mmCIF file of C-alpha atoms and ligand atoms in Angstrom:
data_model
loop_
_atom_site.group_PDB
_atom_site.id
_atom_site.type_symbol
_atom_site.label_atom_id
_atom_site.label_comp_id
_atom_site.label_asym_id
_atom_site.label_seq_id
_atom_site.Cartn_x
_atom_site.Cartn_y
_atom_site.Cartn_z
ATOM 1 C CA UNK A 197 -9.995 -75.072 -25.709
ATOM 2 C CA UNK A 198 -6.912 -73.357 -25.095
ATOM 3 C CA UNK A 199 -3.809 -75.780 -23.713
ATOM 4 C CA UNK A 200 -0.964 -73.755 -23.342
ATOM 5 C CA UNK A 201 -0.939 -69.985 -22.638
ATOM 6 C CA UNK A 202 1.082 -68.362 -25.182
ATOM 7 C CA UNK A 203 1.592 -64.581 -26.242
ATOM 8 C CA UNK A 204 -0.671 -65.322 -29.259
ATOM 9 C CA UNK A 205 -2.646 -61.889 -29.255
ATOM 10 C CA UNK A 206 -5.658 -60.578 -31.224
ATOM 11 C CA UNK A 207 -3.153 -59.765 -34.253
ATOM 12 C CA UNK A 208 -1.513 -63.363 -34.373
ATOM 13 C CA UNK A 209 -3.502 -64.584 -37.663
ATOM 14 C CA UNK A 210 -5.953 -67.627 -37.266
ATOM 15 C CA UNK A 211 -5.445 -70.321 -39.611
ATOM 16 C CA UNK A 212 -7.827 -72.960 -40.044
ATOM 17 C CA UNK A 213 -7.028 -76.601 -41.153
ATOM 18 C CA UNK A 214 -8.073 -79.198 -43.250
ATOM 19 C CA UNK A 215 -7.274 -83.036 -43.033
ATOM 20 C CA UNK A 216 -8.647 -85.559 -45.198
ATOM 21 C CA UNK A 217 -5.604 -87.797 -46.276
ATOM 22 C CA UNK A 218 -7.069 -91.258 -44.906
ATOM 23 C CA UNK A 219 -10.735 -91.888 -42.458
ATOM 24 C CA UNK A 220 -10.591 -89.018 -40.747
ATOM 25 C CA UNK A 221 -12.254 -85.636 -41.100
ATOM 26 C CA UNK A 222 -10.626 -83.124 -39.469
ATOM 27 C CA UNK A 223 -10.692 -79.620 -39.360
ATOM 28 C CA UNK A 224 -8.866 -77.268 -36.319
ATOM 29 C CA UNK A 225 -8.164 -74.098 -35.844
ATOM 30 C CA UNK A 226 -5.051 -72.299 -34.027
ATOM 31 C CA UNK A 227 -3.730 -68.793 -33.281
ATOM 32 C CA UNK A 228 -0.521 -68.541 -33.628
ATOM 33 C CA UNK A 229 0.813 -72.035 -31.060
ATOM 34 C CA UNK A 230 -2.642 -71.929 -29.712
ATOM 35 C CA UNK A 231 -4.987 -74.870 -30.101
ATOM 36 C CA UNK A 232 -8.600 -73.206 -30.504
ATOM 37 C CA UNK A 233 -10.623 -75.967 -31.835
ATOM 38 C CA UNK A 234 -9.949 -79.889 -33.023
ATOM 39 C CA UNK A 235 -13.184 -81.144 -34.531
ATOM 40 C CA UNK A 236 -12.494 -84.844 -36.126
ATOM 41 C CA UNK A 237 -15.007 -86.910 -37.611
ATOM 42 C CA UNK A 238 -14.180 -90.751 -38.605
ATOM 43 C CA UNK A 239 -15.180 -93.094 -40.738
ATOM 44 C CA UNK A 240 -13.484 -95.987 -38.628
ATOM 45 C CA UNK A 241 -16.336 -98.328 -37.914
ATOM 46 C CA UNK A 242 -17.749 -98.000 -41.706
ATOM 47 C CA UNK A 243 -13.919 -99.581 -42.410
ATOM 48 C CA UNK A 244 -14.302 -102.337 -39.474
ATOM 49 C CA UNK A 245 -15.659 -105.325 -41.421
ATOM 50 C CA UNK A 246 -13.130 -105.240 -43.976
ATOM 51 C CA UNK A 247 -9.918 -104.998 -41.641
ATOM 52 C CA UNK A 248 -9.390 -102.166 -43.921
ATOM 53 C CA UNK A 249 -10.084 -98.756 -44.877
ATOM 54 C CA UNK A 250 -11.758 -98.780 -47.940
ATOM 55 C CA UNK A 251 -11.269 -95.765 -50.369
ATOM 56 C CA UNK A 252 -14.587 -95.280 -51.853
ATOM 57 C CA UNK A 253 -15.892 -95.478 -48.296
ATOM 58 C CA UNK A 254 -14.327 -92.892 -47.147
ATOM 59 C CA UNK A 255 -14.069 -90.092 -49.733
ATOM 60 C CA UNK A 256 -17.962 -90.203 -49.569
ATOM 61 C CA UNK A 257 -17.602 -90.164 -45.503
ATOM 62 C CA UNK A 258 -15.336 -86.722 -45.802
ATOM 63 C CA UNK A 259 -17.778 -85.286 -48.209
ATOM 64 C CA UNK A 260 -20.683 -85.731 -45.689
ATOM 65 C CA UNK A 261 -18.839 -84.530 -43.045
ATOM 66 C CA UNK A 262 -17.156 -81.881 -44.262
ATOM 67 C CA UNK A 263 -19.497 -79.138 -43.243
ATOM 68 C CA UNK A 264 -21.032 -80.155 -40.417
ATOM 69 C CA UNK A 265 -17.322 -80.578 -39.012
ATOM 70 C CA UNK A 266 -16.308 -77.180 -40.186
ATOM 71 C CA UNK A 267 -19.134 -75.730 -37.943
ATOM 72 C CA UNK A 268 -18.774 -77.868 -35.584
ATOM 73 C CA UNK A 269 -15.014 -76.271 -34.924
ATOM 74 C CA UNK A 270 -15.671 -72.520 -35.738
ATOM 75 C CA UNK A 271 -18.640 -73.334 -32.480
ATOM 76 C CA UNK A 272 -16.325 -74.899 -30.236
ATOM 77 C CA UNK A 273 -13.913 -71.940 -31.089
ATOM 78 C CA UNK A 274 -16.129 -69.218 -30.975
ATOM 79 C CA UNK A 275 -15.032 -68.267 -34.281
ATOM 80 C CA UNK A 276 -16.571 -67.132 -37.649
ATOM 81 C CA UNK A 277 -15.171 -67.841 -40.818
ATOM 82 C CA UNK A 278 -14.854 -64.564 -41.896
ATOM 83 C CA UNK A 279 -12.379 -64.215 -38.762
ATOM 84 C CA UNK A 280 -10.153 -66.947 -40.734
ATOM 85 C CA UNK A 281 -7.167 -65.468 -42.066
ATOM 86 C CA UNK A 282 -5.634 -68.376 -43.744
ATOM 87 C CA UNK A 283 -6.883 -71.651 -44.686
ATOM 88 C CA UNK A 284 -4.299 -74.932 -44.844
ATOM 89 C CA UNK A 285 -5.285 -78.204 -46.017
ATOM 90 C CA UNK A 286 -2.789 -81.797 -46.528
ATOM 91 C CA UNK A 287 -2.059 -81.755 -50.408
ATOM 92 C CA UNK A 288 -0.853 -85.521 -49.481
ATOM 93 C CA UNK A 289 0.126 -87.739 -49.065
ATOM 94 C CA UNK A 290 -2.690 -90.008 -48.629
ATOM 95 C CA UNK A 291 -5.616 -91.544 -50.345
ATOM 96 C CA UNK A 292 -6.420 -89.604 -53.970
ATOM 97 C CA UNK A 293 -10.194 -89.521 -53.671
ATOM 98 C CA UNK A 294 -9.920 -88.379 -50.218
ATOM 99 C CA UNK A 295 -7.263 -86.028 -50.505
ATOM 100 C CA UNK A 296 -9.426 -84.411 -53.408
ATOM 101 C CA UNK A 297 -12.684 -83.652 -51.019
ATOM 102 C CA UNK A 298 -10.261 -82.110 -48.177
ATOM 103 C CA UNK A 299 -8.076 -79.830 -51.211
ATOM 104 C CA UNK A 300 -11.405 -78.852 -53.112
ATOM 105 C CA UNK A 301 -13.189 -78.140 -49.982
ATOM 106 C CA UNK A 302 -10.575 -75.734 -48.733
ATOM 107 C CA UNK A 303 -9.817 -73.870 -52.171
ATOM 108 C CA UNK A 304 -13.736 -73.351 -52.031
ATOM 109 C CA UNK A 305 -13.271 -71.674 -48.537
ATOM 110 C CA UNK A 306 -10.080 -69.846 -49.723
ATOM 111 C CA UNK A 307 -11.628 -68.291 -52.852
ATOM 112 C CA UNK A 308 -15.218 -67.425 -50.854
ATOM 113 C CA UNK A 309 -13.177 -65.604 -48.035
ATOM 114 C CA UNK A 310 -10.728 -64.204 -50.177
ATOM 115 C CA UNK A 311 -7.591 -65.672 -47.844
ATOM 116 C CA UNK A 312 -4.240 -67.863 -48.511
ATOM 117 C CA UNK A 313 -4.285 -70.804 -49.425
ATOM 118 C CA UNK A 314 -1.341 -73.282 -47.755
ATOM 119 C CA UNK A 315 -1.060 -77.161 -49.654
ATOM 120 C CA UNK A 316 1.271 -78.865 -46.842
ATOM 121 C CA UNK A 317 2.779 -82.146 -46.366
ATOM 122 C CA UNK A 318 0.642 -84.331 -44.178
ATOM 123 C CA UNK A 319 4.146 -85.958 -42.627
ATOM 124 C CA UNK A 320 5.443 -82.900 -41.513
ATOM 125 C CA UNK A 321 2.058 -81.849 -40.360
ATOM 126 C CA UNK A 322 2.235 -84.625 -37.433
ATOM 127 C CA UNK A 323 5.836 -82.907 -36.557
ATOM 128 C CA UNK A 324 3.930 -79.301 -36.411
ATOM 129 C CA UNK A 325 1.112 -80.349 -34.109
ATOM 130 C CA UNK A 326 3.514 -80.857 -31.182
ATOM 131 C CA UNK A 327 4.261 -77.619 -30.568
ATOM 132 C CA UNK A 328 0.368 -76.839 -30.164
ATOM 133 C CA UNK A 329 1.185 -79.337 -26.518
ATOM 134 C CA UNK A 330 5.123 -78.421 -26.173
ATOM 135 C CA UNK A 331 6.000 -74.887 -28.084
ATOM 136 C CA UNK A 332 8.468 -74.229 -30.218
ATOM 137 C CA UNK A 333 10.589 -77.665 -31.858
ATOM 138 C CA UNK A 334 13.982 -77.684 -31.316
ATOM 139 C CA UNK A 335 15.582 -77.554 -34.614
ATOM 140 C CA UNK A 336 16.701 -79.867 -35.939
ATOM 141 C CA UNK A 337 14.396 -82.757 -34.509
ATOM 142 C CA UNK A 338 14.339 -86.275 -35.536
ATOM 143 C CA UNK A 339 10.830 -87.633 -35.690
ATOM 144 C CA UNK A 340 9.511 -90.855 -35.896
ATOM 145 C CA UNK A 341 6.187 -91.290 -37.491
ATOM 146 C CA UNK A 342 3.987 -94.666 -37.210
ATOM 147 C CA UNK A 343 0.730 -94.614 -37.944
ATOM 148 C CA UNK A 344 -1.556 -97.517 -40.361
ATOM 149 C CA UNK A 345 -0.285 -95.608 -43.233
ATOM 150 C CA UNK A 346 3.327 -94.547 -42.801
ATOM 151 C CA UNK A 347 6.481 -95.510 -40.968
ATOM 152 C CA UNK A 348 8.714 -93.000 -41.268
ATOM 153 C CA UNK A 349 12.087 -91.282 -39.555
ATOM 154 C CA UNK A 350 12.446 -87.749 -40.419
ATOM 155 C CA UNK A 351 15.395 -85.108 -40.055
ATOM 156 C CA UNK A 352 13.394 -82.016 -39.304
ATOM 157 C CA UNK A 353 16.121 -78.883 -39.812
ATOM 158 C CA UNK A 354 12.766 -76.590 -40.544
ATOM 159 C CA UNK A 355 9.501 -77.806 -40.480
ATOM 160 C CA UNK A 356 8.220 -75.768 -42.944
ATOM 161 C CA UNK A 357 10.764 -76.069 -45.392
ATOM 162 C CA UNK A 358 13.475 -78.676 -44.875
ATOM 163 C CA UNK A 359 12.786 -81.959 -43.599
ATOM 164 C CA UNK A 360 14.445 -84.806 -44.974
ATOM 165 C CA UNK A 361 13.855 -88.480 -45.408
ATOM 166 C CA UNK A 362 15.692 -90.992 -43.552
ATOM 167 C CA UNK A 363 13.933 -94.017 -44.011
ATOM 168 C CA UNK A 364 10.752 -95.691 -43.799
ATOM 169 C CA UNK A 365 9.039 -98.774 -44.096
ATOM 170 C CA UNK A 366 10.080 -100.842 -47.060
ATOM 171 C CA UNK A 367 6.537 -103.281 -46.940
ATOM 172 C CA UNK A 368 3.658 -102.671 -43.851
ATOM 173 C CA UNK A 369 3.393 -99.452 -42.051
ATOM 174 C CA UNK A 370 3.996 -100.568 -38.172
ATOM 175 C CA UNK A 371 -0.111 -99.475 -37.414
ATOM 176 C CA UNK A 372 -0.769 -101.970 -40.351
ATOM 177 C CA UNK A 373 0.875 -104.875 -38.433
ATOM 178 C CA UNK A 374 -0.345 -104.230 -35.488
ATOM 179 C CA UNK A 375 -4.086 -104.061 -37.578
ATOM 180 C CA UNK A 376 -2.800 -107.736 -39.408
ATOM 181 C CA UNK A 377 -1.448 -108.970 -36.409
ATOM 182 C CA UNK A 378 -4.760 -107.838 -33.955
ATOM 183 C CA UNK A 379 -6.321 -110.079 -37.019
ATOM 184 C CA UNK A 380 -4.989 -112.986 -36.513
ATOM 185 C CA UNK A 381 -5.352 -113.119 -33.127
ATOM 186 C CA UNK A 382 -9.021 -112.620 -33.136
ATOM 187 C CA UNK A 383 -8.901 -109.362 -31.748
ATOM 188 C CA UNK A 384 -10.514 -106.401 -33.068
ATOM 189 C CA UNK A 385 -10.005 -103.469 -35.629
ATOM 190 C CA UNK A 386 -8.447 -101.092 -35.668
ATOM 191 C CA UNK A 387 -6.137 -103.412 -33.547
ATOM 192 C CA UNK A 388 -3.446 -101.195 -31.974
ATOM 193 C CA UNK A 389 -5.445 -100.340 -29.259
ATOM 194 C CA UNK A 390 -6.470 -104.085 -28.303
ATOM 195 C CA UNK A 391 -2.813 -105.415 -28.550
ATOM 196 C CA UNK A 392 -1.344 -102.689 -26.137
ATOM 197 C CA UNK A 393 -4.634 -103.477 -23.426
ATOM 198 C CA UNK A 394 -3.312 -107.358 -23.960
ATOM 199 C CA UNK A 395 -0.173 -107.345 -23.699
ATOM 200 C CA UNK A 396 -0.291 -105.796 -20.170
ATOM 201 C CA UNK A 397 -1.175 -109.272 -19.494
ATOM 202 C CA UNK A 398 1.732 -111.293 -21.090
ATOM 203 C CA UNK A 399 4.974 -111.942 -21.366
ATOM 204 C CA UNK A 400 7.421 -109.981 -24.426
ATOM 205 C CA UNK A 401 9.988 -112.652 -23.918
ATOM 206 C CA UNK A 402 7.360 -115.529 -24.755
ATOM 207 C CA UNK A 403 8.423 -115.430 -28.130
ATOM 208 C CA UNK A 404 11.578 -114.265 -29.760
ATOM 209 C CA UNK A 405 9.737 -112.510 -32.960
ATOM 210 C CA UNK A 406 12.144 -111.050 -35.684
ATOM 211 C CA UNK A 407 13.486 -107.693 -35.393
ATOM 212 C CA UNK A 408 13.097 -106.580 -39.308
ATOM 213 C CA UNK A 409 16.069 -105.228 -41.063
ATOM 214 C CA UNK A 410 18.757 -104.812 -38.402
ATOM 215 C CA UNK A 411 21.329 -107.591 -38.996
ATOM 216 C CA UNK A 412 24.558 -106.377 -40.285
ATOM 217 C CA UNK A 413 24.086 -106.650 -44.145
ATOM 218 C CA UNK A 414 20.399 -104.735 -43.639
ATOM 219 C CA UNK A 415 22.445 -102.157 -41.468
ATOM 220 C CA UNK A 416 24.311 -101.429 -44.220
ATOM 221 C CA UNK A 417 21.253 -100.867 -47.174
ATOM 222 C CA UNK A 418 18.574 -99.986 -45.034
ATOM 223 C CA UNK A 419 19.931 -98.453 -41.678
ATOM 224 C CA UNK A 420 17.053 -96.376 -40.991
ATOM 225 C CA UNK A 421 14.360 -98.556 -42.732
ATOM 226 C CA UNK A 422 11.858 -100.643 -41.232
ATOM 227 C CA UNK A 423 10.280 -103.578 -42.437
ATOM 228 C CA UNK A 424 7.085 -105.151 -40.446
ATOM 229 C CA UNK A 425 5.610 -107.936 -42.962
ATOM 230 C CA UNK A 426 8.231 -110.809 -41.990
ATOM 231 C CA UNK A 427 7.141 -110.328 -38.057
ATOM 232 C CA UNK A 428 3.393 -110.628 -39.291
ATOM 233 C CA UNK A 429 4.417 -113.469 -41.100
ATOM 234 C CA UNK A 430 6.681 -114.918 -38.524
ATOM 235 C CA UNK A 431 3.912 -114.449 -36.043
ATOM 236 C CA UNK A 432 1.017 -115.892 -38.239
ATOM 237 C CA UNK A 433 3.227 -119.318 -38.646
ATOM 238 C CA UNK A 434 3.845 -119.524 -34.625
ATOM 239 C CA UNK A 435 -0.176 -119.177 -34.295
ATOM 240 C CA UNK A 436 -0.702 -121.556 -37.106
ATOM 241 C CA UNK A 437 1.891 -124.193 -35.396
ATOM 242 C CA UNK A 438 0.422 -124.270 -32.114
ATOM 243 C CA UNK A 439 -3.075 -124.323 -33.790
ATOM 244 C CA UNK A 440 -2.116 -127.456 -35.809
ATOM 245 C CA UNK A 441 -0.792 -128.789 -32.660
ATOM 246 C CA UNK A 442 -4.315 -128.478 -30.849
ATOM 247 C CA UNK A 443 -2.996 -126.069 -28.169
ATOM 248 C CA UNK A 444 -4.661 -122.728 -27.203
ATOM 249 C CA UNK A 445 -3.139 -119.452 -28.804
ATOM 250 C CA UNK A 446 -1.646 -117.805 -25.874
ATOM 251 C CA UNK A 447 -2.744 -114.165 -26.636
ATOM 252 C CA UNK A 448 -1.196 -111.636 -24.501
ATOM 253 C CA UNK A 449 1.614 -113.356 -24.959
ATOM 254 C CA UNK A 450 1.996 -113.429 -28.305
ATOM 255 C CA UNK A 451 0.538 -109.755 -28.401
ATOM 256 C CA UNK A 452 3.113 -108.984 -25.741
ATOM 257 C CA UNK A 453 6.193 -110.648 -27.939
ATOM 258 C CA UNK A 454 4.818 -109.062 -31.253
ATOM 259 C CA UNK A 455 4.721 -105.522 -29.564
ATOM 260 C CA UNK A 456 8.170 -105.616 -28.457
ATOM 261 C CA UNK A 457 9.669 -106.858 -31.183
ATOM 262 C CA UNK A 458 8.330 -103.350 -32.876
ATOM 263 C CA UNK A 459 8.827 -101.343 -29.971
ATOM 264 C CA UNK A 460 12.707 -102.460 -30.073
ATOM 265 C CA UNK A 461 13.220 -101.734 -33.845
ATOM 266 C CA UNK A 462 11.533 -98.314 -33.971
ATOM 267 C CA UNK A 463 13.182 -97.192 -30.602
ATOM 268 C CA UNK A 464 16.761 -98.775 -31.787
ATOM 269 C CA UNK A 465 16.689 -97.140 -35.484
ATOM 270 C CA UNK A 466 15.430 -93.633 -33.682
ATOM 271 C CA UNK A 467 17.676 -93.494 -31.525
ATOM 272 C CA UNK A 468 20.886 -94.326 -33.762
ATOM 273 C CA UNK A 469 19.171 -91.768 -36.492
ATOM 274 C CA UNK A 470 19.649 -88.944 -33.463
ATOM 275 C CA UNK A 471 23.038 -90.042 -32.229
ATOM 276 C CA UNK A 472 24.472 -90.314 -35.645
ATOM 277 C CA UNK A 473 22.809 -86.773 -37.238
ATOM 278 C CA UNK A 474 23.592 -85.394 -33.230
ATOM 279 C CA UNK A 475 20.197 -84.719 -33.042
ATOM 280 C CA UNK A 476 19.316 -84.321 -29.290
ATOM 281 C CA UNK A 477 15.144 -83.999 -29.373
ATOM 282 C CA UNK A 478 13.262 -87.042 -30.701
ATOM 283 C CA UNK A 479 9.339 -86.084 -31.780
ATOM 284 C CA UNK A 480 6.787 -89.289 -32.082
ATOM 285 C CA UNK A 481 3.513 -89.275 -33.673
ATOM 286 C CA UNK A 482 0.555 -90.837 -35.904
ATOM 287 C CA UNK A 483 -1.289 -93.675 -34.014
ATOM 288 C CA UNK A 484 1.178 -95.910 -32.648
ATOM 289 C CA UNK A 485 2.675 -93.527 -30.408
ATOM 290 C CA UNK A 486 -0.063 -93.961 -28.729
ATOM 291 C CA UNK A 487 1.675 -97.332 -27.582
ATOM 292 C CA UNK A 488 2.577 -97.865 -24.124
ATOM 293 C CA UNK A 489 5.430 -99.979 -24.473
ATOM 294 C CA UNK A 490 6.844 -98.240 -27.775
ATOM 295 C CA UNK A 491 6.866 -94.922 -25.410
ATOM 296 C CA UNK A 492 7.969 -96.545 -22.207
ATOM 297 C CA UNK A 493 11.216 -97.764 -24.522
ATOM 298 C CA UNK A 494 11.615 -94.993 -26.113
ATOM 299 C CA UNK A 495 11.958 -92.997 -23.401
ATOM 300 C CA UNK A 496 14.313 -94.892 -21.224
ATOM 301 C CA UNK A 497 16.347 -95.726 -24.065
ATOM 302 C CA UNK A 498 16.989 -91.466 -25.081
ATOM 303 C CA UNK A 499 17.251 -90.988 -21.394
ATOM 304 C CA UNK A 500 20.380 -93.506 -21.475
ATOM 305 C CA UNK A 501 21.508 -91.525 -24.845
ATOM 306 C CA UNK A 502 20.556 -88.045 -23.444
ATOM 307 C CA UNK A 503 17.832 -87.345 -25.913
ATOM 308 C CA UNK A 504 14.631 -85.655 -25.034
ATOM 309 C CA UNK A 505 11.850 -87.338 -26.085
ATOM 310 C CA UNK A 506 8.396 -85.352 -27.375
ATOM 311 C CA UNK A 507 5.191 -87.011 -28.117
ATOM 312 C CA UNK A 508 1.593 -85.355 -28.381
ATOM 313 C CA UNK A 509 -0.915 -86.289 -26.779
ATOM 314 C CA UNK A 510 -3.128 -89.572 -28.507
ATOM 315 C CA UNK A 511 -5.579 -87.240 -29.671
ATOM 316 C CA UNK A 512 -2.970 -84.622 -31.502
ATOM 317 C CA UNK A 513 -0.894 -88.109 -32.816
ATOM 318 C CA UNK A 514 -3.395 -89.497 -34.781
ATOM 319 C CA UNK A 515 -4.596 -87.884 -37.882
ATOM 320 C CA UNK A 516 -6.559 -84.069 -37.189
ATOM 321 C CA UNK A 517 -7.077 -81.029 -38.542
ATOM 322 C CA UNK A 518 -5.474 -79.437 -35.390
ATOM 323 C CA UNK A 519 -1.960 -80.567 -37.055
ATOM 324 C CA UNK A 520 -2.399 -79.290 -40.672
ATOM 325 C CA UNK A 521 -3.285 -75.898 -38.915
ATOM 326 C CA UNK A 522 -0.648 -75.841 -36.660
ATOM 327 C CA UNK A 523 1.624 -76.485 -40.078
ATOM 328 C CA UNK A 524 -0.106 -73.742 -41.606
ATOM 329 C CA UNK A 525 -0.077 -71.094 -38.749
ATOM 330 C CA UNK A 526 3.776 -71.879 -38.412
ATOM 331 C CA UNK A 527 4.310 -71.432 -42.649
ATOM 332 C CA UNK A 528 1.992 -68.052 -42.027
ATOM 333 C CA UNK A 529 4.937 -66.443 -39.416
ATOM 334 C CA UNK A 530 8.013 -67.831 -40.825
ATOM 335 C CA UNK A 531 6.051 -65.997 -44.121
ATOM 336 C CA UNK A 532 6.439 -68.991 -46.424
ATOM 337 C CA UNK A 533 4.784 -67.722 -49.448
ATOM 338 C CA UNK A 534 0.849 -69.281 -49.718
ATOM 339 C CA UNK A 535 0.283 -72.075 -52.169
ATOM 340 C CA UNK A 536 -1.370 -71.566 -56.058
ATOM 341 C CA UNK A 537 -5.276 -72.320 -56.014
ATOM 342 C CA UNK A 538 -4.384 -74.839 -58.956
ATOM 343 C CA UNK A 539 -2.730 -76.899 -55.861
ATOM 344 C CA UNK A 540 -2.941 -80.348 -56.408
ATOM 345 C CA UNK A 541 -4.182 -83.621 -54.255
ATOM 346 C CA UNK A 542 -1.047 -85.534 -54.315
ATOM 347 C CA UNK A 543 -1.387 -89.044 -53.328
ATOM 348 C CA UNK A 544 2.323 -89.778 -53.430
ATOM 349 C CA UNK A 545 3.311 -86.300 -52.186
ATOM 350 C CA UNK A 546 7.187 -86.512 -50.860
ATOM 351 C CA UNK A 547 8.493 -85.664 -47.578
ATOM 352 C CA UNK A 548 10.720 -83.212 -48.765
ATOM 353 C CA UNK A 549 7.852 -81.293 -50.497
ATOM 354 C CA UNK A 550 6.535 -79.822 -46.990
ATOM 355 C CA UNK A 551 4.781 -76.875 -49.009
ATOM 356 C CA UNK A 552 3.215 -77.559 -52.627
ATOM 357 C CA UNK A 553 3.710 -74.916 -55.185
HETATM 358 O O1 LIG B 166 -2.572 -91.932 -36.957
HETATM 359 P P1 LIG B 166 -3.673 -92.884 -37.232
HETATM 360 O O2 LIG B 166 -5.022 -92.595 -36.669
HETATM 361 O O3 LIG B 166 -3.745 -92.855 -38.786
HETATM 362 C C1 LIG B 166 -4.066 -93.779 -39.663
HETATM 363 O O4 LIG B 166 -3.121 -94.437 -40.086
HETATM 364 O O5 LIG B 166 -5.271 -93.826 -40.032
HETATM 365 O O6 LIG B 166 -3.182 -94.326 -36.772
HETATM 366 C C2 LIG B 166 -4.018 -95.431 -36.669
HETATM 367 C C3 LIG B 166 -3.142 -96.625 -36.373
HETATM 368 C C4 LIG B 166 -3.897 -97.956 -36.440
HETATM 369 O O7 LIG B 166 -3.139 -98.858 -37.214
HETATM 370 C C5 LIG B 166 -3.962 -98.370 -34.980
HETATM 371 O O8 LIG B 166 -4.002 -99.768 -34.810
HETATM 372 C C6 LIG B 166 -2.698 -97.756 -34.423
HETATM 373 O O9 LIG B 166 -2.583 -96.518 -35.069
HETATM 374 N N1 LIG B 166 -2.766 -97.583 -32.959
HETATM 375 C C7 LIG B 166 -1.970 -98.238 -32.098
HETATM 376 C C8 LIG B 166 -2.375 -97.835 -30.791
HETATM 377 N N2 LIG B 166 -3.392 -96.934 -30.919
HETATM 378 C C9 LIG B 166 -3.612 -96.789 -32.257
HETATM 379 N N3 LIG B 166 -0.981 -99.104 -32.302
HETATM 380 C C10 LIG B 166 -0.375 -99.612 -31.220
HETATM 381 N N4 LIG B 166 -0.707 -99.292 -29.946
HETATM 382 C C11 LIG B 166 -1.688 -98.413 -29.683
HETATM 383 N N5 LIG B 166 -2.006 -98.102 -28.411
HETATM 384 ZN ZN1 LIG B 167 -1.159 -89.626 -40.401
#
């Protein structure tokens, strides 16, 4: 599978990839900017029934699908392992037990093919994959990262060694609220998906949900923060009102209302992060980006400020091996020195720490 034709010759080392930080399994492999293989397995549906994903569940799914995903990439590459000449894997953050199948799994492969081993960041991963779709990042980037586990804006001056923190969520990462919120209004998991498809049908100005932490005093402690659980909340009492009252739960409305309520706070902080850093190129990624609405905003609102706007396509936003190797391929020629095999799984892992020692 080869997206973009780049100058990435026979010499330009191959890196393979290694994701395991939450339900999926994934494992890629690049040449230099080129994709060559994205093999993903998830656990997704064994999570369903508890509106959840359950650790246990899947640290035991990434074990079983380890190798048969690992094949099933070299195959759709056309490439052997022994062709591998460096082996990346997320150190974190993420879920412990998982993290610890993905790490041990790859410091098995580095030791048996005798090549580097690269610990990365999983955050800064889901900056690196876009240039797989859109070559090299401008830097410095901001990027905005929204996913079920993470809400995150980012100052990316070097994505393999210096991105910063600007803020994040505070309580629910925005996928989790749109998972909560999916919940609530019957509506299935993961719920993302099913709130976008509704709300094509309603109206965002049904209901005037609350825009978390960007009132004047918030502005001042947590400018580039997010905070999602009062709009579940704030939607869960409206449902529960009209409930009480005996009147039908006007869905795609209320789907409608709820998604633009996040749309507008992600978009506004994002865009004030670039004009205030004069940052010009805004990067989204993880799940949510997937969003219509959240891109259609963002992108007229940057067009108004004169930022481009960069987002991968769904299947490079949410969580892949494709993205750890396009980290690693990109540590391999800025010749970041390779990780130490006693490279931990970090469940807490900070932004900052793109590469672990
Ligand atoms: O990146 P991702 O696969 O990583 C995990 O966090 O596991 O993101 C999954 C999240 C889920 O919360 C899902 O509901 C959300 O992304 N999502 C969406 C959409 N597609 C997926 N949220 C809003 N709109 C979508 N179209
Ligand atoms: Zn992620």
């Amino acid at each position: 599978m080869m997206d973009r034709v780049t100058d990435a010759g026979p010499s330009t080392p191959i890196v393979l990839g290694i994701e395991t930080s939450c339900d999926e399994t994934g494992v890629g492999l690049v040449r230099g900017n080129d994709l060559l293989a994205d093999a993903v397995a998830s656990s997704v549906d064994e999570h369903a029934r508890f509106g959840g994903v359950v650790p246990e569940v899947a640290s035991r799914a990434h074990l079983e699908a380890m190798v048969p995903t690992i094949e099933r990439a070299c195959t759709e590459a056309g490439v052997r392992l022994s062709d591998v000449d460096a082996i990346a894997v997320t150190s974190g953050p993420g879920l412990a037990g998982a993290l610890m199948v993905g790490v041990a799994s790859a410091k098995a492969l580095s030791i048996a093919l005798g090549r580097p081993l690269y610990g990365v960041n999983h955050l800064a991963a889901h900056v690196a994959v876009d240039q797989l779709e859109h070559g090299p990042l401008p830097e410095p980037t901001v990027a905005l990262l929204v996913s079920g586990g993470h809400s995150s804006l980012l100052l990316v001056e070097d994505v393999t060694s210096a991105v910063t923190p600007l803020g994040q969520s505070i309580d629910d990462a925005a996928g989790e609220a749109f998972d909560k919120v999916a919940r609530l209004l019957g509506l299935p998991f993961p719920g993302g998906p099913y709130i976008d498809r509704s709300a094509r049908d309603g109206d965002p100005a049904y209901v005037e949900f609350p825009r978390g932490l960007t009132g004047p005093r918030d502005m001042e402690r947590h400018r580039y923060d997010f905070s999602f659980s009062g709009l579940k909340t704030a939607v869960a009492r409206w449902v529960e009102a009209r409930q009480r009252d005996g009147l039908p739960v006007p869905v795609a409305d209320v789907a409608a209302s709820f998604q633009e309520a996040v749309a507008d706070v992600l978009t506004r902080k994002a865009v004030l992060a670039c004009r205030e850093r004069g940052v010009d190129t805004l990067l989204i990624g993880g799940g949510v980006a997937a969003n219509s609405r959240l891109r259609a905003m963002a992108e007229q609102r940057c067009a108004d400020a004169g930022i481009a706007v960069r987002v991968p396509r769904p299947s490079l936003c949410t969580d892949n091996g494709a993205m750890v190797a396009a980290l690693g391929s990109e540590m391999v020629a800025r010749g970041r020195p390779a990780s130490s095999l006693g490279l931990p799984a970090d469940s807490s892992m900070p932004v900052s720490e793109v590469l672990a020692g």
